[in-house]
Short mmCIF file of C-alpha atoms and ligand atoms in Angstrom, two decimals:
data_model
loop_
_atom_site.label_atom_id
_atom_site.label_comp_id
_atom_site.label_asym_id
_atom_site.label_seq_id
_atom_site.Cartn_x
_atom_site.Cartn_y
_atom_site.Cartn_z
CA UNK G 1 60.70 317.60 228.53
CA UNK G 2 59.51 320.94 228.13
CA UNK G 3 55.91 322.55 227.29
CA UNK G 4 56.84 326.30 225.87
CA UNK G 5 53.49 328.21 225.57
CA UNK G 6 53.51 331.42 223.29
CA UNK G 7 50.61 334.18 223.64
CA UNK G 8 49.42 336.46 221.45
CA UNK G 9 51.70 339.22 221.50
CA UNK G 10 54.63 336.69 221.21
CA UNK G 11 52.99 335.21 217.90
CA UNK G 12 51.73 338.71 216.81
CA UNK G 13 53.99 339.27 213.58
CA UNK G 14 56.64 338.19 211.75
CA UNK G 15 59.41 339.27 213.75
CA UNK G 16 57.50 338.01 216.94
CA UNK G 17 57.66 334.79 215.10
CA UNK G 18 61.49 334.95 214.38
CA UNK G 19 61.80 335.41 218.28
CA UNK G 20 59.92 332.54 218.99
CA UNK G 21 62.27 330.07 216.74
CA UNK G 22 64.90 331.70 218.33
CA UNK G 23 63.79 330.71 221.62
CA UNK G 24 63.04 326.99 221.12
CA UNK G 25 66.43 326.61 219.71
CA UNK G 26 67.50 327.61 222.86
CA UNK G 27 65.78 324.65 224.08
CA UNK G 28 67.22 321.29 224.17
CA UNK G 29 65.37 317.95 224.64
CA UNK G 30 62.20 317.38 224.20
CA UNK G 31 59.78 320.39 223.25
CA UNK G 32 56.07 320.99 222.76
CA UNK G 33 55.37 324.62 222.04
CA UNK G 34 51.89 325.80 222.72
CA UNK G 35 50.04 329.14 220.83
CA UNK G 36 47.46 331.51 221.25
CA UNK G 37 45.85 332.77 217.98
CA UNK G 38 48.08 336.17 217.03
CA UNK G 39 46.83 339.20 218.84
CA UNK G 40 44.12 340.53 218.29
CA UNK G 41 42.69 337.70 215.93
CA UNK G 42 40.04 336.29 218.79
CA UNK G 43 38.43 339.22 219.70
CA UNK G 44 37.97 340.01 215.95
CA UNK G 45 36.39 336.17 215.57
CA UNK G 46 34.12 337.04 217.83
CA UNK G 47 33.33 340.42 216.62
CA UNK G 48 32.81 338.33 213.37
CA UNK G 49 30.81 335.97 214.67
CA UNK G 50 28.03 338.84 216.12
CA UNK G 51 28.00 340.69 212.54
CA UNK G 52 27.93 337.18 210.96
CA UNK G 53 23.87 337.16 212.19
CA UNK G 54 22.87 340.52 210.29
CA UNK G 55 25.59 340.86 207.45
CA UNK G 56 26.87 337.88 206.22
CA UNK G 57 29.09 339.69 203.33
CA UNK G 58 30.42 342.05 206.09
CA UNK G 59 31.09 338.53 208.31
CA UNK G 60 33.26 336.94 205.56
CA UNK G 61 34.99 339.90 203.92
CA UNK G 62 36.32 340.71 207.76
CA UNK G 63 37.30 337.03 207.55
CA UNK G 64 39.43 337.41 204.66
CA UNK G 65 41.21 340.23 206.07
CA UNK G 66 42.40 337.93 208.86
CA UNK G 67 43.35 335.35 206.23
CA UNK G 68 45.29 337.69 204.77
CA UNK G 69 47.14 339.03 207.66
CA UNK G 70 48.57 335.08 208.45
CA UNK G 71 49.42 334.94 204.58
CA UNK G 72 51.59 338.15 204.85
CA UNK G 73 53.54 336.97 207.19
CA UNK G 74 53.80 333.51 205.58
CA UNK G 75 55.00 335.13 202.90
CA UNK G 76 57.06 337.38 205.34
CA UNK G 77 58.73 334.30 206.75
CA UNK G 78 59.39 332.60 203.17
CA UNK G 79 57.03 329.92 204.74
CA UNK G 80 54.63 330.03 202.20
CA UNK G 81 54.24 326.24 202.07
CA UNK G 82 51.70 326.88 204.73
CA UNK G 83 48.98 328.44 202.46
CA UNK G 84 46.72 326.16 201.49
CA UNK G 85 46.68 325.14 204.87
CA UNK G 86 45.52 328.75 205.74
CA UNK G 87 43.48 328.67 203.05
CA UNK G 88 41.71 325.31 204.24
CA UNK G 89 41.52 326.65 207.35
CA UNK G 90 39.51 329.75 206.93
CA UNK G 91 37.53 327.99 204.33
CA UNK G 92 35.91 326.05 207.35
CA UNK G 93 35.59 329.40 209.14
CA UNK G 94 33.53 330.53 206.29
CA UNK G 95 31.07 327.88 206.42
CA UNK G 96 30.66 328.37 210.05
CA UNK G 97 30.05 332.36 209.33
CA UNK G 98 27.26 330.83 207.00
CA UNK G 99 26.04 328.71 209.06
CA UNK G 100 25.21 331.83 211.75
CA UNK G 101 24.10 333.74 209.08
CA UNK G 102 21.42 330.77 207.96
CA UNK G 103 20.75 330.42 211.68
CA UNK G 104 20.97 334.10 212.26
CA UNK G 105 21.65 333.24 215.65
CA UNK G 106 25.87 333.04 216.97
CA UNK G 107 25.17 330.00 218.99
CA UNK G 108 28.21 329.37 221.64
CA UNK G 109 28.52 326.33 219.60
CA UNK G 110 29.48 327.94 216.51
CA UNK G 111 31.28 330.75 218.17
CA UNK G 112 33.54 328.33 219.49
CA UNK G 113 34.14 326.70 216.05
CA UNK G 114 34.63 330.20 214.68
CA UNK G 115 37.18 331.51 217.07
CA UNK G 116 39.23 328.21 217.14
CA UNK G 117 40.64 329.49 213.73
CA UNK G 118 42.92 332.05 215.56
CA UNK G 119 44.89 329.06 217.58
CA UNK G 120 44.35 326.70 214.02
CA UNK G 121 45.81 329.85 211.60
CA UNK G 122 48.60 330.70 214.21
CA UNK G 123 49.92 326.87 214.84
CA UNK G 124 50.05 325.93 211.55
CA UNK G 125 52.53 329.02 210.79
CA UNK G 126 54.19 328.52 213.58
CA UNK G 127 55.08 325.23 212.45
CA UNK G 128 55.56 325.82 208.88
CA UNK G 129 58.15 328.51 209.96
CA UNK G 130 59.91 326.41 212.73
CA UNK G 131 60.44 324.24 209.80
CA UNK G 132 61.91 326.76 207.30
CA UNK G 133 63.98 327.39 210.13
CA UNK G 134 65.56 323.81 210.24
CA UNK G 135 63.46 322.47 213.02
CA UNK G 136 62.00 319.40 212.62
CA UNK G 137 58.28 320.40 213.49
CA UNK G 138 55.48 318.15 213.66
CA UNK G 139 51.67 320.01 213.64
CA UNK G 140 48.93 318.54 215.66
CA UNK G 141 44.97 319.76 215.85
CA UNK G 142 45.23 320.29 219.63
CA UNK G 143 41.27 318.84 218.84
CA UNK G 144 42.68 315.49 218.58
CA UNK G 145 44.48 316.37 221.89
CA UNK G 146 42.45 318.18 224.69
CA UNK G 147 39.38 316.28 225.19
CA UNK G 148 36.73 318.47 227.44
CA UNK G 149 33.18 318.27 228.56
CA UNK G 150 30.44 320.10 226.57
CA UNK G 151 30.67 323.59 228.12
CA UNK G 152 31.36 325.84 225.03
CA UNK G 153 32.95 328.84 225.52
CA UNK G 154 34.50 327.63 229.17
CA UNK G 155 34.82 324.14 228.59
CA UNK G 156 36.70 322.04 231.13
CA UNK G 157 39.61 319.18 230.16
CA UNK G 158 38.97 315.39 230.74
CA UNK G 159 42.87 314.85 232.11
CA UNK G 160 42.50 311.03 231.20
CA UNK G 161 41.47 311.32 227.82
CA UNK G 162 43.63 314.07 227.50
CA UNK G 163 46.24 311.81 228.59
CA UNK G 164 45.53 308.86 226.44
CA UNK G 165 45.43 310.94 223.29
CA UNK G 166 48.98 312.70 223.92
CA UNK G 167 50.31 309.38 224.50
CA UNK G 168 48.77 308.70 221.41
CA UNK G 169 49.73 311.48 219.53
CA UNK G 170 52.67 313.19 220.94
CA UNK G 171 54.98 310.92 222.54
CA UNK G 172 55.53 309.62 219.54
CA UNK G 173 56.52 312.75 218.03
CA UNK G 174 58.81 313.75 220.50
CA UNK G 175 60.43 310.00 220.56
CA UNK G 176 61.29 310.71 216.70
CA UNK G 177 62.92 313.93 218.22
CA UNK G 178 60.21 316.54 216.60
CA UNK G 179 59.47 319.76 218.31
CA UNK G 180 55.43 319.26 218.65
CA UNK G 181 53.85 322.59 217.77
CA UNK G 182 49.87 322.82 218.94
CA UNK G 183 47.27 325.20 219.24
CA UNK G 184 46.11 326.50 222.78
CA UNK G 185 42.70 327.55 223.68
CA UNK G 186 40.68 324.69 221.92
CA UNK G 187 39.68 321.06 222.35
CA UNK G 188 36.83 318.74 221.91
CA UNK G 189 33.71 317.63 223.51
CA UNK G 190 31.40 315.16 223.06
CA UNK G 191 31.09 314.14 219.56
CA UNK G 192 33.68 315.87 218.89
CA UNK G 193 32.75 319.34 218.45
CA UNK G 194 35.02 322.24 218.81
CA UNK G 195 34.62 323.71 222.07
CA UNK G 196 37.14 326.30 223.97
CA UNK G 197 38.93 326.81 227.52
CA UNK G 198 37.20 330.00 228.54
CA UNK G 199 38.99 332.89 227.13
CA UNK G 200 42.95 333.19 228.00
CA UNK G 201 43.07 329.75 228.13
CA UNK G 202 46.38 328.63 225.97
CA UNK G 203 47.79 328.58 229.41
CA UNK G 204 45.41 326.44 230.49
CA UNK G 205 45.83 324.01 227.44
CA UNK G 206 49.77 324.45 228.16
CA UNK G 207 49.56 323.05 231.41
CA UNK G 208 47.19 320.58 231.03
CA UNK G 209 49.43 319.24 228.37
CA UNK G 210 52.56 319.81 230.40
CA UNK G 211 50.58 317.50 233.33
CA UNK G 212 50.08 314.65 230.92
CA UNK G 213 53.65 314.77 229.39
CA UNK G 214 54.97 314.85 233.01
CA UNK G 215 56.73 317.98 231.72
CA UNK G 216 60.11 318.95 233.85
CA UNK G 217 58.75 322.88 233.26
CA UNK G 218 56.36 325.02 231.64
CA UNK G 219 57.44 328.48 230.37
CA UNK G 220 54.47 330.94 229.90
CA UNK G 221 55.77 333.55 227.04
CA UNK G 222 54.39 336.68 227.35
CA UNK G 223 55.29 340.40 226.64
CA UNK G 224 55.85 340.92 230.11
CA UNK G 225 58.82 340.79 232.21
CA UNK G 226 57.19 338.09 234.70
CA UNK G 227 54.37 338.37 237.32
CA UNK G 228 54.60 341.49 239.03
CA UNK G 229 53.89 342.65 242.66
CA UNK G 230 51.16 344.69 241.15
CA UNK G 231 50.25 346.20 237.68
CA UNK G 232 52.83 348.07 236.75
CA UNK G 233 50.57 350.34 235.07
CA UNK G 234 49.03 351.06 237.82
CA UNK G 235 51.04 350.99 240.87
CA UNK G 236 54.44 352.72 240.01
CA UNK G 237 56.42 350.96 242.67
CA UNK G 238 55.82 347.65 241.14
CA UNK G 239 58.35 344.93 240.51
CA UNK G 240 58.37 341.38 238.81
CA UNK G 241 58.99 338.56 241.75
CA UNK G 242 61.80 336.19 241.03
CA UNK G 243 59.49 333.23 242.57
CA UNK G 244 56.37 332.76 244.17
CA UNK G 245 53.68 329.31 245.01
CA UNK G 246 51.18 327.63 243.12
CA UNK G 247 49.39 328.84 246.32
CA UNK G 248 49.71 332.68 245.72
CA UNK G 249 49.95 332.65 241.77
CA UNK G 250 46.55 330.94 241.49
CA UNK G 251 45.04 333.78 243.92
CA UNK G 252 46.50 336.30 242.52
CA UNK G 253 45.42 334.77 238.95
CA UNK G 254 41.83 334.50 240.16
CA UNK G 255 41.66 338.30 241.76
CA UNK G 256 42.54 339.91 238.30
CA UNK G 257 45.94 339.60 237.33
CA UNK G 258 46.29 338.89 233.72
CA UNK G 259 49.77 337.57 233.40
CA UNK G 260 48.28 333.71 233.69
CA UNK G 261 44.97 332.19 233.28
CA UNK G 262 43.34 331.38 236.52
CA UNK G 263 43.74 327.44 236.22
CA UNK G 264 46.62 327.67 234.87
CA UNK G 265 48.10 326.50 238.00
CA UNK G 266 45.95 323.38 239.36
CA UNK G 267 47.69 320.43 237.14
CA UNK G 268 51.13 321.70 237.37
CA UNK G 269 50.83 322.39 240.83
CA UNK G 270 49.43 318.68 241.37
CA UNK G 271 52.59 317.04 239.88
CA UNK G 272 55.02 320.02 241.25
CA UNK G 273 55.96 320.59 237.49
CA UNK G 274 57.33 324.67 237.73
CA UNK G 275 55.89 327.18 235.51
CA UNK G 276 57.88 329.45 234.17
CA UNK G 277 56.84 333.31 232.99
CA UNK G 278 58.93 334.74 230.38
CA UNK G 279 59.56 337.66 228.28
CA UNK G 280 59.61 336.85 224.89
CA UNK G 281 61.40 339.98 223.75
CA UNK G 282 64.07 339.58 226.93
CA UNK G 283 64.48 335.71 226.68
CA UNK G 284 67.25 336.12 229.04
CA UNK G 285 65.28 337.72 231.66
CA UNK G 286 65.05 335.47 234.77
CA UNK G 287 61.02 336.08 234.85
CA UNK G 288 58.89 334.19 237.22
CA UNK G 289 59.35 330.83 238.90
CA UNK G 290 56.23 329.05 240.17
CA UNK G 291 56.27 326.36 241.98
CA UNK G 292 55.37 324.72 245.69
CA UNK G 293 58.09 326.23 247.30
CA UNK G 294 58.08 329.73 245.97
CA UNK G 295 60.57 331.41 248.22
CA UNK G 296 63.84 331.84 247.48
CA UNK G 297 63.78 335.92 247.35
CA UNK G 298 63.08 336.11 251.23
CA UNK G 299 59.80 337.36 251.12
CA UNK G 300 57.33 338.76 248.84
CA UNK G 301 53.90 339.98 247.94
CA UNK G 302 51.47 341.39 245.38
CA UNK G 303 48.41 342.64 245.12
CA UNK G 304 45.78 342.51 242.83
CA UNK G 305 42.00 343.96 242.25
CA UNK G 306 39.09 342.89 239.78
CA UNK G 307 36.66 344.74 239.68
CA UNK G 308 33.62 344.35 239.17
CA UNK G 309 32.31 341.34 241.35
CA UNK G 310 28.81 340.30 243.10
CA UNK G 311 28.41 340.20 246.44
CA UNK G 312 26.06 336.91 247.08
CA UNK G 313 24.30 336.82 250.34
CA UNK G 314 22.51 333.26 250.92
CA UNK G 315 20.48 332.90 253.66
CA UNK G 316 18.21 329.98 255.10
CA UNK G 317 14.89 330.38 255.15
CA UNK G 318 14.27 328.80 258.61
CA UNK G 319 15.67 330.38 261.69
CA UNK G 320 17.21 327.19 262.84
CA UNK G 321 19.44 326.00 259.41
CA UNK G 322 20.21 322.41 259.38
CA UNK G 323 23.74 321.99 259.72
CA UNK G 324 24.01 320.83 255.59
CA UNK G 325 22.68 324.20 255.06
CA UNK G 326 26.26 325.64 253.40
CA UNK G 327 27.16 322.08 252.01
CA UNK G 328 23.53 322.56 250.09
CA UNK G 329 24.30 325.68 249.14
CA UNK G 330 27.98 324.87 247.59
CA UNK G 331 26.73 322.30 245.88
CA UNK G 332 24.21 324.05 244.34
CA UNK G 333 26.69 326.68 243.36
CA UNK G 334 28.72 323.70 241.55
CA UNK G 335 25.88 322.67 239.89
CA UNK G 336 24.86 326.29 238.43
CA UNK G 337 28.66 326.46 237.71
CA UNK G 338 29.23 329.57 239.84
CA UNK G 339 32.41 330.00 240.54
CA UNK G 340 33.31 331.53 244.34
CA UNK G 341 36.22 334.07 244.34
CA UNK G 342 36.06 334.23 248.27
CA UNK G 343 33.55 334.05 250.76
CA UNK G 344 32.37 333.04 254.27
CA UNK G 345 29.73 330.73 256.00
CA UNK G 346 27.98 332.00 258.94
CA UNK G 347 25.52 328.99 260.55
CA UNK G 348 22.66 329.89 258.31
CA UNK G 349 24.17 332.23 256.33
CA UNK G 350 27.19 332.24 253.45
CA UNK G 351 28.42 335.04 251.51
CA UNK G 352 30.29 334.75 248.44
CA UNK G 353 32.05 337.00 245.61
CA UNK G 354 31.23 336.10 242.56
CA UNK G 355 32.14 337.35 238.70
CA UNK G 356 29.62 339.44 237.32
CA UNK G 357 28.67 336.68 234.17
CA UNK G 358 27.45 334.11 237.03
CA UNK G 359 24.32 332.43 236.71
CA UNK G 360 22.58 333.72 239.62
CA UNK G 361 19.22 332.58 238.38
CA UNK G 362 20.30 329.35 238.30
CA UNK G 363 21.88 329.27 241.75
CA UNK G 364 18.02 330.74 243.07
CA UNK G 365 16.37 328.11 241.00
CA UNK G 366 18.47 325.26 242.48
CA UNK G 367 18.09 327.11 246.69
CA UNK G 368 14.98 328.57 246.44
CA UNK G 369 12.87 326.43 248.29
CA UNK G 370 15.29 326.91 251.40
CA UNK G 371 17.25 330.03 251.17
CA UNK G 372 16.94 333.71 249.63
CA UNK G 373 19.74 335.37 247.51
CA UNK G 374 20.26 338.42 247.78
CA UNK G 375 23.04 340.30 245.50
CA UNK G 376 25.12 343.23 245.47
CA UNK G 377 26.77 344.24 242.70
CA UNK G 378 29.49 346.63 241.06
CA UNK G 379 31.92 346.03 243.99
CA UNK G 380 35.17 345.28 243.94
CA UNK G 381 37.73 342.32 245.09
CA UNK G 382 41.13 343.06 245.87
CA UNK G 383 43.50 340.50 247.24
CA UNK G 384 47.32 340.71 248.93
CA UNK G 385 49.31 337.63 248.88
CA UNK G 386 52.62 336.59 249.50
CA UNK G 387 54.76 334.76 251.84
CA UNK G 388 55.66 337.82 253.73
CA UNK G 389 52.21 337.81 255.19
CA UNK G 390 52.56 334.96 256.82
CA UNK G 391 55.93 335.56 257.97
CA UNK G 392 54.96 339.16 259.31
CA UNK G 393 51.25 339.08 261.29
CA UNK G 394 51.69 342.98 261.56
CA UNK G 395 51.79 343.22 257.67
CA UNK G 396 47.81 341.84 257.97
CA UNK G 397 47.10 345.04 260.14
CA UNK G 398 48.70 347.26 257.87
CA UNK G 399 46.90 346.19 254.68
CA UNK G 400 43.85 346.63 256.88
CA UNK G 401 44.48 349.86 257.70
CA UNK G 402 45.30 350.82 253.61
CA UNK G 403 41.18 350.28 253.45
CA UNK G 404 40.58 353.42 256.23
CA UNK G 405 37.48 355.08 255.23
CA UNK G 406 36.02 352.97 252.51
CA UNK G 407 32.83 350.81 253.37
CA UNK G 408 34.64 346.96 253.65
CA UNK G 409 31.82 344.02 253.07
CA UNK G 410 34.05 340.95 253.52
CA UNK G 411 37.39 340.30 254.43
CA UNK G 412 38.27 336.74 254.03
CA UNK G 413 41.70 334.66 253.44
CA UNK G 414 41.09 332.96 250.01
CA UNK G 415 41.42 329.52 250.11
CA UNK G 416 42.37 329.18 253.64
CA UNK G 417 45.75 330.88 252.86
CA UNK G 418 47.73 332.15 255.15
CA UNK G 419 49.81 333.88 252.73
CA UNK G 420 46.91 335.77 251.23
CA UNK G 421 44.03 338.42 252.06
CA UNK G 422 40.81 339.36 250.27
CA UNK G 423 38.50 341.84 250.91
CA UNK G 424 35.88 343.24 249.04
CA UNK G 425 35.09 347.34 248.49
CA UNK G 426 33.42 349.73 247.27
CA UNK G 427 34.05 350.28 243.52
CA UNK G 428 35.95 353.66 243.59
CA UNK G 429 39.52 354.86 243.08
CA UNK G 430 40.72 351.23 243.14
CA UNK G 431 43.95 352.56 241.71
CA UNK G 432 44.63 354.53 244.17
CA UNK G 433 43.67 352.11 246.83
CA UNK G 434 45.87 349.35 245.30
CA UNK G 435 49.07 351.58 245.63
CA UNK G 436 48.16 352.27 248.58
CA UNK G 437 48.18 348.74 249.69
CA UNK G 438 51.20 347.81 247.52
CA UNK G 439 52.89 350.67 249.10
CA UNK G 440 52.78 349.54 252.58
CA UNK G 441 52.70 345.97 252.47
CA UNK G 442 56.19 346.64 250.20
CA UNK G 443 57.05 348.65 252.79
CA UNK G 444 57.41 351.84 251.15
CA UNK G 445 58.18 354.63 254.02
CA UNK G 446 56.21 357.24 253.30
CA UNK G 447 52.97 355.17 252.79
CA UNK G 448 53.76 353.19 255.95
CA UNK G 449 53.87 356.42 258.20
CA UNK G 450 50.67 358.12 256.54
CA UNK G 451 49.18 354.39 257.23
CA UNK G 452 49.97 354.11 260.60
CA UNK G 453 49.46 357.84 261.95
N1 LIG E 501 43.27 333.32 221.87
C1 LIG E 501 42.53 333.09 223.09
C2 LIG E 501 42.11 334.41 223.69
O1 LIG E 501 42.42 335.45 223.16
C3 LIG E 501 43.26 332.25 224.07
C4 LIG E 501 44.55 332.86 224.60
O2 LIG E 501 45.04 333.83 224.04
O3 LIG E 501 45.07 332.35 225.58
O4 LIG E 501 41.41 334.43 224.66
MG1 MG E 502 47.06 335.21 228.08
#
């Protein structure tokens, strides 16, 4: 059993589609594919979706261009059974550009019924053309599969109903020996409205699927050779890692690496199902291997930076904090839904790094009446992780000393991890920092000896 999820740029046209066939027939046994909408086509639903409130003819005629793209390749693919399907689909889309333009508001509500025509369009052609293609093929509205809480736009699964509904809905389609074919990125909340994973999220929807069908893997296609030790756009020594652990992925994830959605990681690293990071135009290239062990290659690391984060200092009002002073403060944080990159706790004091979008006014509503927030913001988080870290203490001195002469305002090891190191800078030449840091920790020779002299 085997979830296979396909992002944008390996869904982008028709020959991108032709690749993808060709990979699940490499595939035996059991097979759910998962898709993100093609690329591009989100980004433009939400560009919609913001002209929808002023121009309503603008809204739709954009809408129809998008319509038309997944009909050209339809017709591309001799798959054109699949129209009225598109048709249907974007039909609905319309009424939910009218229905901003009545409101003349782009409520996250409607946003997320706009954009989940991307992973709707894309599914359905993926399935029509996995069927052209001999492949028996079974479509299902990944709605009717990924239950979630209300949160639009970064709405969070319900694994049990989740659960219930693939057993439902899927196992039965894989027990008649039908390659499932879903969209990723969407579900339903209460009521059953449309709501979405937060943006990146087929991953997500692939591996919260691949946790409910106890999958034996979960292979992340992408247009990248695997997860690299750093961008390779950025840091020219870069190289993809054979393996590395839930552990370090899910850091590395969260500190700005784009290869995988952030919680990606959580339910397959619960049930020790692998993930898998693939190259969908080198299907023959190793890629990545995730899992709990993560070291066969004796001994990695990466780095990664996102920038721009907000520094959070919370501090108690009284001198003498009571001892729930942090525990009152991470709670509140939960509630208020900010989420903590890294931080530290200090008696009456904690400081966090948090994403720029956090609702910091909701965090000071919910502490006010015992602490003060302060916030600084515009910095940037860069992380190290990897098993040689651990293995080598020195290598924690050296990626210290890659920081010389920039203003440091945390260092921390995220999520306990031994195998990993945060610390947060001053936003400038971050590029040239994060080579700097790949270079020694890598152990490049010449950065080593300018680090160390
Ligand atoms: N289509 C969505 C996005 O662009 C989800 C995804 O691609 O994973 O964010
Ligand atoms: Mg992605």
């Amino acid at each position: 059993m085997r979830v296979l999820k396909f992002g944008g740029t390996s869904v982008a046209d028709a020959a991108a589609l032709e690749r993808l066939v060709g990979i699940v027939k490499t595939r035996t046994g059991a097979r759910t594919v998962v898709v993100s909408a093609l690329a591009g086509v989100t980004d433009r639903l939400l560009a919609i979706g913001e002209l929808a409130v002023h121009d309503r003819a603008g809204a739709r005629a954009a809408l129809d261009e998008i319509l038309t793209r997944h009909l050209d390749m339809a017709r591309a693919l001799s798959a054109l059974a699949v129209e009225p399907m598109l048709r249907g689909i974007a039909r609905g889309a319309e009424r939910t550009v009218d229905g901003i333009a009545d409101a003349a508001h782009a409520s996250p509500p409607l946003l997320d019924k706009l954009v989940a025509a991307g992973e709707l369009w894309s599914s359905r052609l993926v399935a029509a053309y996995l069927t052209e293609c001999g492949v028996r093929a079974q479509w299902i509205d990944a709605r009717h599969l990924v239950s979630t809480d209300g949160r639009h736009r970064q709405a969070t699964p319900d694994l049990a109903a989740t659960e219930d509904a693939v057993r439902r809905h899927v196992r039965p389609a894989l027990a008649l020996d039908r390659v499932v074919v879903t969209g990723g990125f969407i579900g339903s909340g209460p009521g059953g409205v449309t709501t979405t994973l937060g943006r990146g999220g087929s991953d997500y929807s692939a591996a919260i699927l691949g946790a409910c069908l106890l999958a034996d893997e979960i292979e992340i296609w992408t247009d990248v050779d695997g997860v690299y030790s750093a961008d390779p756009r950025v840091v020219a020594g870069a190289r993809v890692l054979p393996a590395m652990s839930y552990e370090d992925a899910e850091i590395l994830a969260t500190f700005g690496a784009k290869v995988l959605h952030p919680r990606t990681i959580e339910p397959a690293a619960a049930l020790g199902i692998p993930v898998r990071v693939l190259n969908s135009r080198r299907p023959d290239a190793p890629g990545t291997r995730i899992d709990a062990d993560g070291s066969r290659t004796g001994g990695y690391i990466a780095v990664a930076a996102r920038g721009t984060v907000t520094l959070v200092h919370v501090t108690a009002r009284q001198r003498r904090a009571d001892r729930a002073f942090a525990a009152r403060v991470l709670q509140a944080m939960a509630d208020a839904h900010v989420a903590v990159l890294v931080g530290e706790v200090h008696k009456g004091k904690l400081t966090v790094a948090v994403s720029p979008g956090a609702d910091l006014d909701g965090l000071r509503a919910r502490v006010g009446d015992f602490a003060e927030v302060q916030t600084r913001e515009g910095l940037t988080a860069v992380c190290a992780v990897g098993d040689r870290l651990t293995e080598d203490p020195r290598l924690v001195m050296l990626a210290l000393a890659a920081f010389d002469g920039r203003h440091v305002h945390l260092v921390a090891r995220p999520g306990g991890a031994a195998s990993a190191l945060a610390v947060v800078v001053e936003d400038a030449a971050v590029h040239d920092l994060l080579a700097r840091l790949h270079g020694v920790l890598a152990g490049e020779a010449d950065v080593l000896r300018a680090a160390v002299a």
